[in-house]
Structure formats: structure tokens, C-alpha cells
XYZ file of C-alpha atoms in Angstrom:
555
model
C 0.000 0.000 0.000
C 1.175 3.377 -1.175
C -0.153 6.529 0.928
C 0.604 10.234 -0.513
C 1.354 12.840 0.598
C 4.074 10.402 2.094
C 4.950 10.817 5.848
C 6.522 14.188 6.430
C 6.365 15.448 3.031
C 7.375 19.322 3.734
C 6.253 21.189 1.309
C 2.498 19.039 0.140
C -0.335 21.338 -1.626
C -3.262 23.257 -0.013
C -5.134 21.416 -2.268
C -3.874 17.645 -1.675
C -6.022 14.970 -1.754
C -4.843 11.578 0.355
C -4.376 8.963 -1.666
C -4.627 5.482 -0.879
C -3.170 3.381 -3.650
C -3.150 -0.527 -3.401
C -6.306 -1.533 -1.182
C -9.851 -2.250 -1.980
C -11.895 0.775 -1.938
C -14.365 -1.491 0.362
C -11.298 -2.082 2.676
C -10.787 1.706 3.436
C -13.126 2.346 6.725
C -12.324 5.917 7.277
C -9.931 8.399 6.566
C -9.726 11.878 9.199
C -7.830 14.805 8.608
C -6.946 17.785 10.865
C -4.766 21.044 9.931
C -3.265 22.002 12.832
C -4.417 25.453 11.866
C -7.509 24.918 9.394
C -8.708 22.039 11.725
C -10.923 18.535 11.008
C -11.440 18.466 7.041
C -14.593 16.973 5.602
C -14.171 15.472 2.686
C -15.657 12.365 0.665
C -13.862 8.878 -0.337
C -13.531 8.273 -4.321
C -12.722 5.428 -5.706
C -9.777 4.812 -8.588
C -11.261 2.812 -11.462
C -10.413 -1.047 -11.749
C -10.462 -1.070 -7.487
C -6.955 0.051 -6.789
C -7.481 2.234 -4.052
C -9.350 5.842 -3.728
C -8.661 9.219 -2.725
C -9.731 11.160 0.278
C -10.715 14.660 -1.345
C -11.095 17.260 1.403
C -13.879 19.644 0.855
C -11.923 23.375 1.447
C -7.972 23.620 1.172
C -5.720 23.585 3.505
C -4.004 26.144 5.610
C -0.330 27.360 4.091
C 2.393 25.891 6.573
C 0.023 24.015 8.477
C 0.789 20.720 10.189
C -1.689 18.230 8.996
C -2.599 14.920 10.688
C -3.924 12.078 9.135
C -5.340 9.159 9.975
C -6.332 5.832 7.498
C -7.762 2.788 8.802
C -8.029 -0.455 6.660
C -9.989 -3.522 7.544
C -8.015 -6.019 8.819
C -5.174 -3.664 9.407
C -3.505 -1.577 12.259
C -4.274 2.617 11.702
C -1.536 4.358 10.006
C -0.941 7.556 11.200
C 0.976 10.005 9.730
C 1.240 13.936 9.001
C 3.030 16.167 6.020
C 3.433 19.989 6.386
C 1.456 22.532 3.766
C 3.693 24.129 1.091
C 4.745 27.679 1.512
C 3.479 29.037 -2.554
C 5.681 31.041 -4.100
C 4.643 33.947 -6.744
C 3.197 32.526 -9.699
C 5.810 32.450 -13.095
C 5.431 34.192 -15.903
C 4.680 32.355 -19.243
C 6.793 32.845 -22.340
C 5.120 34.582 -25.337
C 6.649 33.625 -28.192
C 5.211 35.682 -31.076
C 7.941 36.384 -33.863
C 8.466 34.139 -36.552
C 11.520 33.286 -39.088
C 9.634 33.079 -42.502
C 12.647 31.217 -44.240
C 12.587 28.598 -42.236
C 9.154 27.758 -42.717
C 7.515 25.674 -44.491
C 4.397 27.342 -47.203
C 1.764 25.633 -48.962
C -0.609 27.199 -51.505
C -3.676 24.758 -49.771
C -3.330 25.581 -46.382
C -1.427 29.145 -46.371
C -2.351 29.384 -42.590
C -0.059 26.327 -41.922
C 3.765 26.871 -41.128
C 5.646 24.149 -39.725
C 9.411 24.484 -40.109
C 11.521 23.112 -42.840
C 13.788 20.006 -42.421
C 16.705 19.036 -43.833
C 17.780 15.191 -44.171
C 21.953 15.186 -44.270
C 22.198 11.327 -44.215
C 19.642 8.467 -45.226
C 21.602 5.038 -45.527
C 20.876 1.271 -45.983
C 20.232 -0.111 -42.524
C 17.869 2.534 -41.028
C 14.783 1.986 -39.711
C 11.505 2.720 -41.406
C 8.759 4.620 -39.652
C 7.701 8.206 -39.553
C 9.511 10.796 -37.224
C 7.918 12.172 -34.222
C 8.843 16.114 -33.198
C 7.851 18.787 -31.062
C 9.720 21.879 -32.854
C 10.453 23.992 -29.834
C 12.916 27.580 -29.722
C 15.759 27.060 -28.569
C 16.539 28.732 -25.362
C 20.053 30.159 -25.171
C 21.394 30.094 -21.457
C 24.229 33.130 -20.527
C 26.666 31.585 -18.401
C 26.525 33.916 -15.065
C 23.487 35.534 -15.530
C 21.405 33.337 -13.111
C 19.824 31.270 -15.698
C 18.258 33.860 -17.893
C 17.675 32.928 -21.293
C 17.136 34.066 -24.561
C 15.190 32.475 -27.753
C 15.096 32.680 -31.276
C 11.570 31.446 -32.233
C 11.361 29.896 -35.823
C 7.899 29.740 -35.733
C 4.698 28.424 -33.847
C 4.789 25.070 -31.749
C 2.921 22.008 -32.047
C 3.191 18.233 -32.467
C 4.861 17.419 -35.699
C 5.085 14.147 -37.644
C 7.754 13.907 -40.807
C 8.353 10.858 -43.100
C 12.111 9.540 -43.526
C 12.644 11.625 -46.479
C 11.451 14.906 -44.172
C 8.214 15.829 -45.627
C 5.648 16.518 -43.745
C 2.829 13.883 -42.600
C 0.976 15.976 -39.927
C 1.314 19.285 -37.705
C -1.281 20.433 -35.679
C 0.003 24.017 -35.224
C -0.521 25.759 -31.471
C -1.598 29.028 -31.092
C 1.155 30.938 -29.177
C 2.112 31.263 -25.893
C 1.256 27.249 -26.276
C 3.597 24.845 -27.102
C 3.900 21.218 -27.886
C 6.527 18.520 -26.139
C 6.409 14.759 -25.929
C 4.928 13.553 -29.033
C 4.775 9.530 -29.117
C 2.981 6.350 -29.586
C 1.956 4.584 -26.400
C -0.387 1.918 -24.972
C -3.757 2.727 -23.516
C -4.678 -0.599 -22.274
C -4.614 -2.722 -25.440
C -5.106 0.329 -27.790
C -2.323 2.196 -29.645
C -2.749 5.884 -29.026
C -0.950 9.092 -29.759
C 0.024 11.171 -27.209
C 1.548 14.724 -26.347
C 1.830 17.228 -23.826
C 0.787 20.997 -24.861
C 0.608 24.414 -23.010
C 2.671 27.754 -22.190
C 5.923 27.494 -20.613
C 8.035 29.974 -17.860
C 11.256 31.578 -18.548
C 12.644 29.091 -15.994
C 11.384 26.661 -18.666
C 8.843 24.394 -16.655
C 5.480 23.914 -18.248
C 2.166 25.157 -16.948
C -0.129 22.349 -19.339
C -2.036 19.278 -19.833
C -1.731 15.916 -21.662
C -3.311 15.189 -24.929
C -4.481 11.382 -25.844
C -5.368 11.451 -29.352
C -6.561 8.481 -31.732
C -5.506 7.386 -35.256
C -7.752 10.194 -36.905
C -6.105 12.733 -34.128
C -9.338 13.167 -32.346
C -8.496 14.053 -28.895
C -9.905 10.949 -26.522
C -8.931 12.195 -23.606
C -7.388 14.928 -21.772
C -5.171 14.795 -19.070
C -4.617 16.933 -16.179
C -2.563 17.083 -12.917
C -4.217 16.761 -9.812
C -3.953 18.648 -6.378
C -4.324 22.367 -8.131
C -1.403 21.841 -9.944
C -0.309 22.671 -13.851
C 1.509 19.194 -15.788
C 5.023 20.144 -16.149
C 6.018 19.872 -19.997
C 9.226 17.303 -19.318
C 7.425 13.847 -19.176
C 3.894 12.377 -19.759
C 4.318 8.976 -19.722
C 0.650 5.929 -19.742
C 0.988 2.718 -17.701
C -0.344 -0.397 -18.344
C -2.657 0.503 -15.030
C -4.133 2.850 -17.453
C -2.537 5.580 -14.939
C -0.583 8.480 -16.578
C 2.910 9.493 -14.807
C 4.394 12.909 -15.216
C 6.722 16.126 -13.511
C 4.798 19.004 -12.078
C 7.278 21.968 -11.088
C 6.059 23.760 -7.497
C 7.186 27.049 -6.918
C 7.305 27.021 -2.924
C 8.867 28.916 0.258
C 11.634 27.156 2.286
C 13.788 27.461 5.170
C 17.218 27.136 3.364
C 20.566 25.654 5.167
C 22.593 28.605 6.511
C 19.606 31.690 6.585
C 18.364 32.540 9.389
C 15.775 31.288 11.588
C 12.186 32.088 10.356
C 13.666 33.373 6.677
C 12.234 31.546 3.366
C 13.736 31.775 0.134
C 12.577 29.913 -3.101
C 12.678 26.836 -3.947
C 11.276 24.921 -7.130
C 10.061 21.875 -6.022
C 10.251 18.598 -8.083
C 7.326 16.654 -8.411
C 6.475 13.168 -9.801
C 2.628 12.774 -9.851
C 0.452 9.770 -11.373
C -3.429 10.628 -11.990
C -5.996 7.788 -12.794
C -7.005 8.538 -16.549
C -11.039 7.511 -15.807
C -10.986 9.538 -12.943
C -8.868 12.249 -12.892
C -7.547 11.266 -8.922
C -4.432 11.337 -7.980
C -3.096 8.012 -7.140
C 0.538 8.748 -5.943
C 2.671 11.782 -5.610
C 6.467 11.949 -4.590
C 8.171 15.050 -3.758
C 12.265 15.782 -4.299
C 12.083 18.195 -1.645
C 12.576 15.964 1.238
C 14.101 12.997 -0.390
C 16.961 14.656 -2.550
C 19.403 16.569 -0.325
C 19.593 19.973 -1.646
C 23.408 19.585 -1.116
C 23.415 16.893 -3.831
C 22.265 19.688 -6.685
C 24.414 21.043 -8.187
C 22.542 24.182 -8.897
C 22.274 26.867 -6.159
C 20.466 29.723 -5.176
C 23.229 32.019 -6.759
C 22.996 30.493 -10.079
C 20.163 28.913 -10.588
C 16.997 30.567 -11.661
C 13.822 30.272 -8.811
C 16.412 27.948 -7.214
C 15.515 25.244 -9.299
C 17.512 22.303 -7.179
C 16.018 18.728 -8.912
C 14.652 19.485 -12.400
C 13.083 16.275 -13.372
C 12.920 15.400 -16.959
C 12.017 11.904 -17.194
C 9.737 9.181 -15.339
C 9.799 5.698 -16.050
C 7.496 3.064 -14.176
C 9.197 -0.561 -13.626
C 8.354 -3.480 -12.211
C 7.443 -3.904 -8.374
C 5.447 -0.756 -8.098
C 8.743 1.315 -8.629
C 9.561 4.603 -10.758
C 12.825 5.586 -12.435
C 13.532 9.247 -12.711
C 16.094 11.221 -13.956
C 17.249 14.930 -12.425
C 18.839 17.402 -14.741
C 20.344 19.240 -12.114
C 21.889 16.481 -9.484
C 23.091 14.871 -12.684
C 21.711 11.460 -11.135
C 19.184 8.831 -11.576
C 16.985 7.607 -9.213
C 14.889 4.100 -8.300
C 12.292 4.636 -6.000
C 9.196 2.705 -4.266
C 5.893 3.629 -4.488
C 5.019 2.565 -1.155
C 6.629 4.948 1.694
C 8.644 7.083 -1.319
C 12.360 5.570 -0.577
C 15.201 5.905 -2.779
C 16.307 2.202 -3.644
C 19.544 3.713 -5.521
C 21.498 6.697 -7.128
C 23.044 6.093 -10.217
C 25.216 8.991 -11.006
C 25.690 12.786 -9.594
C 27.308 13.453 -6.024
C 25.739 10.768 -4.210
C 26.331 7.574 -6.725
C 25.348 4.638 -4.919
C 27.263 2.879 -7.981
C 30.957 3.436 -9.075
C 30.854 5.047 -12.315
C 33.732 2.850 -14.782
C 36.072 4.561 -17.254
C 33.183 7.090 -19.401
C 30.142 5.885 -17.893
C 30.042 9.581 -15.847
C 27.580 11.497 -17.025
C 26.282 15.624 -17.046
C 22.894 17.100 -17.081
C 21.510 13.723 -18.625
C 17.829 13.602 -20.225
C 15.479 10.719 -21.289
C 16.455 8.072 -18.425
C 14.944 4.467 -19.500
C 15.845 1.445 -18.262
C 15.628 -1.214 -20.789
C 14.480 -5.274 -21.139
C 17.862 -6.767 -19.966
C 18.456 -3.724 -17.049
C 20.668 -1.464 -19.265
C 19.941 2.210 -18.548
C 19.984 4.324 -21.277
C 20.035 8.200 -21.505
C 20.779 11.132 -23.483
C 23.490 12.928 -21.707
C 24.178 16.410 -22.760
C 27.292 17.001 -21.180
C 26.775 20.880 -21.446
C 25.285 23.075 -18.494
C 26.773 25.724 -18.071
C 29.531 24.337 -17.193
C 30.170 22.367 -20.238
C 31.788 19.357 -19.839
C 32.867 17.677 -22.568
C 32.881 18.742 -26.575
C 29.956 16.740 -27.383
C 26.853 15.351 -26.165
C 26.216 11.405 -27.157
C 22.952 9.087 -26.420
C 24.996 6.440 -23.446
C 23.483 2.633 -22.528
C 24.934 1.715 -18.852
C 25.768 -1.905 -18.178
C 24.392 -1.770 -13.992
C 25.916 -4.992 -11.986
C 23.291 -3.983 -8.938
C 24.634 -6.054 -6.693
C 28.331 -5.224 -7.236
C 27.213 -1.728 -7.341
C 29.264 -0.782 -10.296
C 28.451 0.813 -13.729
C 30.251 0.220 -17.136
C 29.388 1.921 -20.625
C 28.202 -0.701 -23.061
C 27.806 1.978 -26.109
C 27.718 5.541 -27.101
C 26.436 7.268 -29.825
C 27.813 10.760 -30.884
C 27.181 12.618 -34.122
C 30.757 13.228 -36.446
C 30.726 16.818 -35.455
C 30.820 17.461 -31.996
C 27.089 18.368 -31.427
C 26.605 20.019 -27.927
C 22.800 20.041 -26.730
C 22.966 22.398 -24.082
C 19.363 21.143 -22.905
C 16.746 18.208 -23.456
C 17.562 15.696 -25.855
C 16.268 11.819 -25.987
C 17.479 8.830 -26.850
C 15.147 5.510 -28.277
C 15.839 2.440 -28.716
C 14.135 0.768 -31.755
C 12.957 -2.567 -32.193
C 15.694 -3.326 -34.552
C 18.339 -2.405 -32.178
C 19.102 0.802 -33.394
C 19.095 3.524 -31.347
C 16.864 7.254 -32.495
C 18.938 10.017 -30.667
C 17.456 13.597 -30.712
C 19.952 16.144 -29.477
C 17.036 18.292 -27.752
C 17.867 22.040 -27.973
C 20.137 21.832 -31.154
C 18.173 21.113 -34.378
C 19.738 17.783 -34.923
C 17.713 14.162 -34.779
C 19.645 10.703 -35.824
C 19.853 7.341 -35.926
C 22.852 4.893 -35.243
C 22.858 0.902 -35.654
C 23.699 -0.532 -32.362
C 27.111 -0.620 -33.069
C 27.569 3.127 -33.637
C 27.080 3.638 -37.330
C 25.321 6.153 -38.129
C 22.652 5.564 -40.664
C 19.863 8.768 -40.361
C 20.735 12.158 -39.572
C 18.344 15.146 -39.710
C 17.477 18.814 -38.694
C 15.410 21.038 -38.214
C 16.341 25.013 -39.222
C 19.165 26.414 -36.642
C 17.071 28.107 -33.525
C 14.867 25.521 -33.832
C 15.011 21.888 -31.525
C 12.563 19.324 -30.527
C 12.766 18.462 -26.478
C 12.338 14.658 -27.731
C 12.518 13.040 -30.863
C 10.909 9.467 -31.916
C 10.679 7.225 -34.768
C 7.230 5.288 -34.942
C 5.636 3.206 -37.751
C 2.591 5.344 -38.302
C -0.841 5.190 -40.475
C -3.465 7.550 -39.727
C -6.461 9.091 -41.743
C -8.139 11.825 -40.530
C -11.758 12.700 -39.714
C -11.148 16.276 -41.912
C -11.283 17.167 -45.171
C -8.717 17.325 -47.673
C -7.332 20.383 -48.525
C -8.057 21.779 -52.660
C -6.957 25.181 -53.924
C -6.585 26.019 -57.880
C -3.708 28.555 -58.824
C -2.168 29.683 -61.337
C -3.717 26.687 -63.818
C -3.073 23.717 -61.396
C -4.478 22.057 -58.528
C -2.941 21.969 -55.174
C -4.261 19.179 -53.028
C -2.693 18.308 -49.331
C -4.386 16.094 -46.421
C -2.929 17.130 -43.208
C -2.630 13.289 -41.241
C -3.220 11.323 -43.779
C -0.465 8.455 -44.118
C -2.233 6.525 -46.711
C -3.004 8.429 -49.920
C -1.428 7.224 -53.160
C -3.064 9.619 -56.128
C -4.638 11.897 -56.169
C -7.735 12.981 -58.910
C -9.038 16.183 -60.145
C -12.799 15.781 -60.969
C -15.085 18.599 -62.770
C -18.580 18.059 -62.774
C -18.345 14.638 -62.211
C -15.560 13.405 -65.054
C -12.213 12.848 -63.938
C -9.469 15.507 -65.405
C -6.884 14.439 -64.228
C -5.177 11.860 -62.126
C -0.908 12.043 -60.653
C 0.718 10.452 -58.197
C 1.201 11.738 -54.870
C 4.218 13.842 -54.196
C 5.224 14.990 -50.768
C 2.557 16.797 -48.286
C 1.062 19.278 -51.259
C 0.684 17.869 -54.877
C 0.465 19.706 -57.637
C -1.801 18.639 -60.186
C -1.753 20.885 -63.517
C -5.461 20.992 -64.838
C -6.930 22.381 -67.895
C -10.783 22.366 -67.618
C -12.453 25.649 -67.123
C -15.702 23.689 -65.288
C -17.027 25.637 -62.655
C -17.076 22.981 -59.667
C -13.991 20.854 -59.617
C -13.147 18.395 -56.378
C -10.647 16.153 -55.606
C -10.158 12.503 -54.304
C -7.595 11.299 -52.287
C -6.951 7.296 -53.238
C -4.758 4.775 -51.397
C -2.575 2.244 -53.193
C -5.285 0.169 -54.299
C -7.183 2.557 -56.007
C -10.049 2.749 -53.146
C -11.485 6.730 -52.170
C -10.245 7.693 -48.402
C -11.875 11.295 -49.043
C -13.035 14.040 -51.373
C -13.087 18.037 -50.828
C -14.570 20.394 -53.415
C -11.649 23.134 -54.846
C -11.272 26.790 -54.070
């Protein structure tokens, strides 16, 4: 049984619920609640679908810096008893507006002017990659001045928003964001037995944590569901990750108040809390929530209030759920990974940073990492960026860590590094593909690749300079969507595009009924040069066999 907040959690929201994960809902006799300033909380009991456990929800928030007591008694069980302090809030942040565009390095169609996802660029396609569709999230790329506390410029190309590209670059899909929001995390994951496509979108702060929601989408991109944190908190934009509990994992950022080592009694200063949250999709409850603050000793970051923005002290960027109700998570800014327990919150071990609970063999140290996963045989693999500021090395490289856990020692098994030296001075992932290959997407600079397990490398891609995609993934993808296609005439020709669609083949110019004319598909717009002067002309989109997936009349 997992209980959250966990036992002396400092720093818990006013708006917490007490979740009780791993017990029949029928088990739970009675949960009570006191504030040691608000005093006894009413509240009412909801269950978690498929009987995992419910949540407490308290009917009025809690008290800032209160002491609350709890009390949860299960059937058959003795009471467990425990209490967590109320966080401190700090001011709210600021969200980025990113308005300005590049025009040059966007893309323009004559069918859907509006649209204006940004060019890319394929340098390298080689026998030996994998096939599939690329997955982005184009993203400015924040500029961090050494000294200056964190503050960071951007560049904006152009708008955000989840972006799909086949393996020669053209564009598949892009579902472009209206500014200040922004897209991160685009994928293919498992909802229960169904595949589903899934992204995180919404504004971000200067201190670049995200203030959003998660998007499940189908094969037609109609939204099925949407996600969103629990406990009066905004989704962070670094992870969104589904379990096969049909749960959803991600980071939430909490700007709080704290009592910091060496300031005097009664002083707070800020702190950005670290948060790893997982919300029941059906429900929308919170069924476990894990706070840095109090488990990661601030002496172990490696950022400080001096040079790090809103103190930001853990800076989670990836969540991974494993087996035996456990979660893997990686911290930017301890330069460490962690494996911790559900139940009672403990750190089982540190793999990297100041505090490795593993020796680190000749290479296998790593800086500012991203994209922590730990793989079918226990390998950990990560994108390490090896830039900060301070930069540590030339070049960042995706890195797959041999772990011997009980001899407490870590080797490097393979790296993967582009020919140039390619420093990502933030985000960046690293996938590995059912092939063995490994995708590698170097996060704040443009660049996204493939290698073959050995280190060849086999793909390589960008998007324009200023540009970068937090992750990057390779899927095999086939989609049609519930729109229309697109149909414009210019200039004595046709231009017909179908934002989504995967499948289309041909497509045919009809007027009045008669086909006119009839190409092959090339690339997101065709162009289809048409003669007839008919007053009404459509056009059909066909797949490879010649059947109709849609029609749209012409403008």
C-alpha cells in the first residue's frame, strides 16, 4: 500500500487529496484529517477505477504551513498515522510569449497558407535505417548566458505544435498551437490494449517548466482524452508517460517557500520543487505523488540559489514506471538517476551525480543527462548532454549503462555521438528501436539521428538552426483523418494536401463529375496541372489500391 502525501512530506499542496493506492476501496473504513491550523477536514472517499485504491478529497484547502494529521484505517489492518506539512506558494511564473516568426525557415503551402511548420533538412539516409515516420515537437531554442542566473534568450522559428515527418522529411501531420502554447512529448503509447498518440501541450516559464495538460489522441487525431494534474497543480512539460494501469505518470514543477541551510531562523527563500505525480485517466484522482524536496538533499544539486533561476535544485525530466510498483527518474540538475518505491517514497539507488550509490567505470560519468529508461535486460539508457553551463565535454552522445546492482558498479556498453561534436545544451532523448538501433534527438540543437547498435550512423536530420525538438521518436505510423482534404486552384493547377493522412497514393481532379486528371502523390502538397475551365472541380484522395479515403470540393 502506497499513501501520498508520504509521511513528512514538507512542502504538500493546499489542495492535496490523500491517496490510498493498493487496497480495496471497500477495505478503506475511514480516513480523518486535521490542519493544525484549518482544523478537522470533511471530505468524501472516491474510488480509482479497476479497485486500486481511492482518494480522500477534502472539501476546502488547507491552511499554508500548516501541520496536517492524518489518519487511514483499513480492515483487517492496524491505523496508520501520519502527518506532512502545507507548502509555503511562491509567486506565480510568468509564461513565455513567443510571437515572432523566421519566414525562411518555414515551411508554405498554396492549400493551407495558414499552416507553417518548419523546414527540415535530411543530411544522411543510408541502408540499414529503420523505417517509420519521425515524431517532433519543434520547440525555440533557449540560449542560457553563463553567469546571468539562468536567464535565457530564444530565437523562435515559428509556432509550436506536435509534428510528424516521413524519412525523407516531408511533412505527414502538424497540428500548429496558437502561441504562448507549445507542444513537447509527441509519441505512440499503450492505452490498455489500444495504440494511441500522445503529447503534452501548453505555455511554458522563462525558468522553462510547463504550466499544461496531456493530450491522448486516436488514429484520426481526435483528442480521446485529456489529461490533467491533480492537487491544483499545472503538468510540467518534461514527461507524460501511460501505464499499463491505465494511470498516466508525469513532472509538475512547485514554486514554494523554504527554510534554506545557513539563513536565518524564520527566513524563506525559493525553492522549485520537483514533483512526480500519477493521476488515474477515468478519474482524474491522484493516485501517488512523490516530492524531491525531502528525499533529494539539496546539497546533492548542483545548482544553487546564486545560479540557478527560482532555485531550481532537482529538475526532473524523465519518469519511467518498472516493475514492483517502482519509478525511475532522472534529475537534470543532481546529474543522477533515481529508483524509488511507491510505497513509503524511498530511494532504492542513485546512479550517477554526487551521491552515486554505484561506481561510475572509465566514461560511464555522465552531465545534465535527459530521457532516463531502463531497458528489457536492465541497461539504462540516456541522453546525456554534457553541457550546463559548465560544459563538460565537446559533445553530447545518447549512453546505454551496463548496472551490476549487486556489485554496485556501472560500465558503458555503447555511445552514440554525431561526427561533429554536437553540444545540446538542454533536453535531448534517446530511443531504442525494435531493430536495435538507437533514435537520438539532441534536444535544444536542431539535430535528430539514428545509429545501428554498433555506432554507425545511418539517419541524420534537422530542423532550421534556432529551432530543436525536447524529444525526438521514430514510430511506424498510419493515420487518416476525420477532416477534409485540402483543394486550392492557382495559377492553372491544382494543389491538393491532407494534413494526417499516411495513406493516400493519387490523387484525382474531378469537374462536374468526369475525372481531369489523375498524378501520383508527391510529398505533403501535390500539384496537379489541370486544364478544364468547369465551374465545380473536387478532388479525391486514393490509397494504393485505387479505393477513395476522401473528397473536398476546390477553391
Amino acid at each position: 500500500m502506497a499513501i501520498s502525501p508520504a509521511p513528512g512530506t514538507p512542502d504538500a499542496s493546499p489542495q492535496t487529496q490523500i491517496s490510498i493506492l493498493g487496497v480495496s476501496p471497500r477495505a478503506i473504513r475511514s480516513v480523518s484529517v486535521t490542519g493544525s491550523t484549518s482544523g478537522a477536514h470533511q471530505g468524501r472517499l472516491r474510488a480509482y477505477s479497476r479497485r486500486r485504491g481511492a482518494s480522500f478529497v477534502p472539501k476546502d484547502p488547507f491552511a499554508q504551513g500548516e501541520r496536517v494529521s492524518a489518519v487511514v484505517r483499513i480492515r483487517g489492518r492496524a491505523a496508520s498515522r501520519f502527518s506532512f506539512t502545507i507548502a509555503r506558494l511562491a509567486a506565480a511564473q510568468p509564461v513565455l510569449n513567443i510571437t515572432t516568426r523566421q519566414p525562411g525557415k518555414l515551411q508554405q503551402f498554396v492549400s493551407v497558407p495558414a499552416l507553417a511548420p518548419p523546414r527540415i533538412t535530411v543530411l544522411k539516409r543510408s541502408a540499414g535505417a529503420s523505417g517509420g515516420d519521425v515524431f517532433l515537437t519543434p520547440l525555440p531554442s533557449p540560449i542560457v548566458h553563463p553567469g546571468s542566473n539562468n536567464v535565457v534568450t530564444i530565437s523562435p522559428v515559428g509556432p509550436g505544435g506536435p509534428m510528424i515527418v516521413d524519412s525523407r522529411g516531408n511533412l505527414v501531420w502538424f497540428r500548429q498551437l496558437a502561441p504562448p502554447t507549445v507542444a513537447a512529448n509527441l509519441r505512440l503509447q499503450k492505452l490498455g490494449e489500444r495504440t494511441v498518440l500522445t503529447w503534452w501541450e501548453g505555455p511554458v516559464t522563462p525558468q522553462a517548466f510547463g504550466l499544461g495538460h496531456g493530450v491522448i489522441a486516436d488514429s484520426s487525431y481526435r483528442t480521446i482524452k485529456t489529461v490533467h494534474a491533480g492537487n491544483g497543480y499545472p503538468m510540467d512539460i518534461h514527461e507524460f508517460t501511460l501505464t499499463p494501469e491505465r494511470t498516466a505518470l508525469f513532472s509538475i514543477y512547485s514554486p514554494v517557500l523554504v527554510h534554506l541551510p545557513g539563513t536565518p531562523a524564520g527566513q524563506v527563500s525559493p525553492l522549485l520543487d520537483a514533483i512526480v505525480q500519477e493521476v488515474d485517466i477515468a478519474t482524474g484522482l491522484v493516485v501517488w505523488e512523490w516530492h524531491s524536496y525531502g528525499h533529494v538533499p539539496l546539497a546533492e544539486s548542483y545548482a544553487t540559489p546564486a545560479n540557478s533561476s527560482s532555485y531550481d535544485a532537482f529538475h526532473i525530466n524523465s519518469i519511467q514506471p518498472l516493475a514492483g510498483g517502482r519509478v525511475l527518474v532522472s534529475m537534470r540538475d543532481t546529474s543522477a538517476i533515481y529508483d524509488i518505491e511507491r510505497a513509503g517514497g524511498r530511494i532504492v539507488w542513485k546512479l550517477g551525480g554526487k551521491a552515486s550509490t554505484f561506481r561510475l567505470g572509465r566514461g560511464a560519468r555522465f552531465w545534465f543527462q535527459h530521457d532516463a529508461q531502463m531497458l528489457a535486460n536492465g541497461d539504462i539508457s540516456l541522453f546525456d548532454d554534457e553541457a550546463g553551463p559548465p560544459q563538460q565535454a565537446p559533445s553530447s552522445r545518447g549512453l546505454v549503462l551496463r548496472l551490476d546492482v549487486r556489485g554496485r558498479r556501472a560500465a558503458v556498453m555503447s555511445d552514440y555521438r554525431r561526427p561533429a561534436d554536437t553540444s545540446a545544451q538542454s533536453e535531448g532523448s534517446m530511443q531504442t528501436l525494435p531493430n536495435g538501433n538507437r533514435f537520438v534527438g539532441f534536444g535544444a540543437q536542431p539535430f535528430f539521428s539514428e545509429f545501428t547498435a554498433s555506432g554507425r550512423l545511418v539517419y541524420d536530420a534537422q530542423l532550421p538552426q534556432d529551432d530543436g525538438s525536447y524529444r525526438a521518436y521514430r514510430f511506424p505510423w498510419k493515420a487518416t483523418p476525420r477532416t477534409r482534404p485540402d483543394a486550392v486552384l492557382s495559377g492553372g493547377a491544382v494543389y491538393a494536401s491532407w494534413n494526417g493522412a499516411t495513406e493516400v497514393a493519387r490523387w484525382q481532379v474531378l469537374a462536374g463529375g468526369p475525372m481531369v486528371a489523375s498524378v501520383r502523390r508527391s510529398g505533403f502538397e501535390t500539384r496537379i496541372p489541370v486544364s478544364s475551365t468547369a465551374g465545380s472541380l473536387a478532388v479525391r484522395a486514393l490509397d494504393a489500391r485505387g479505393h477513395v479515403l476522401g473528397s473536398s470540393g476546390v477553391r
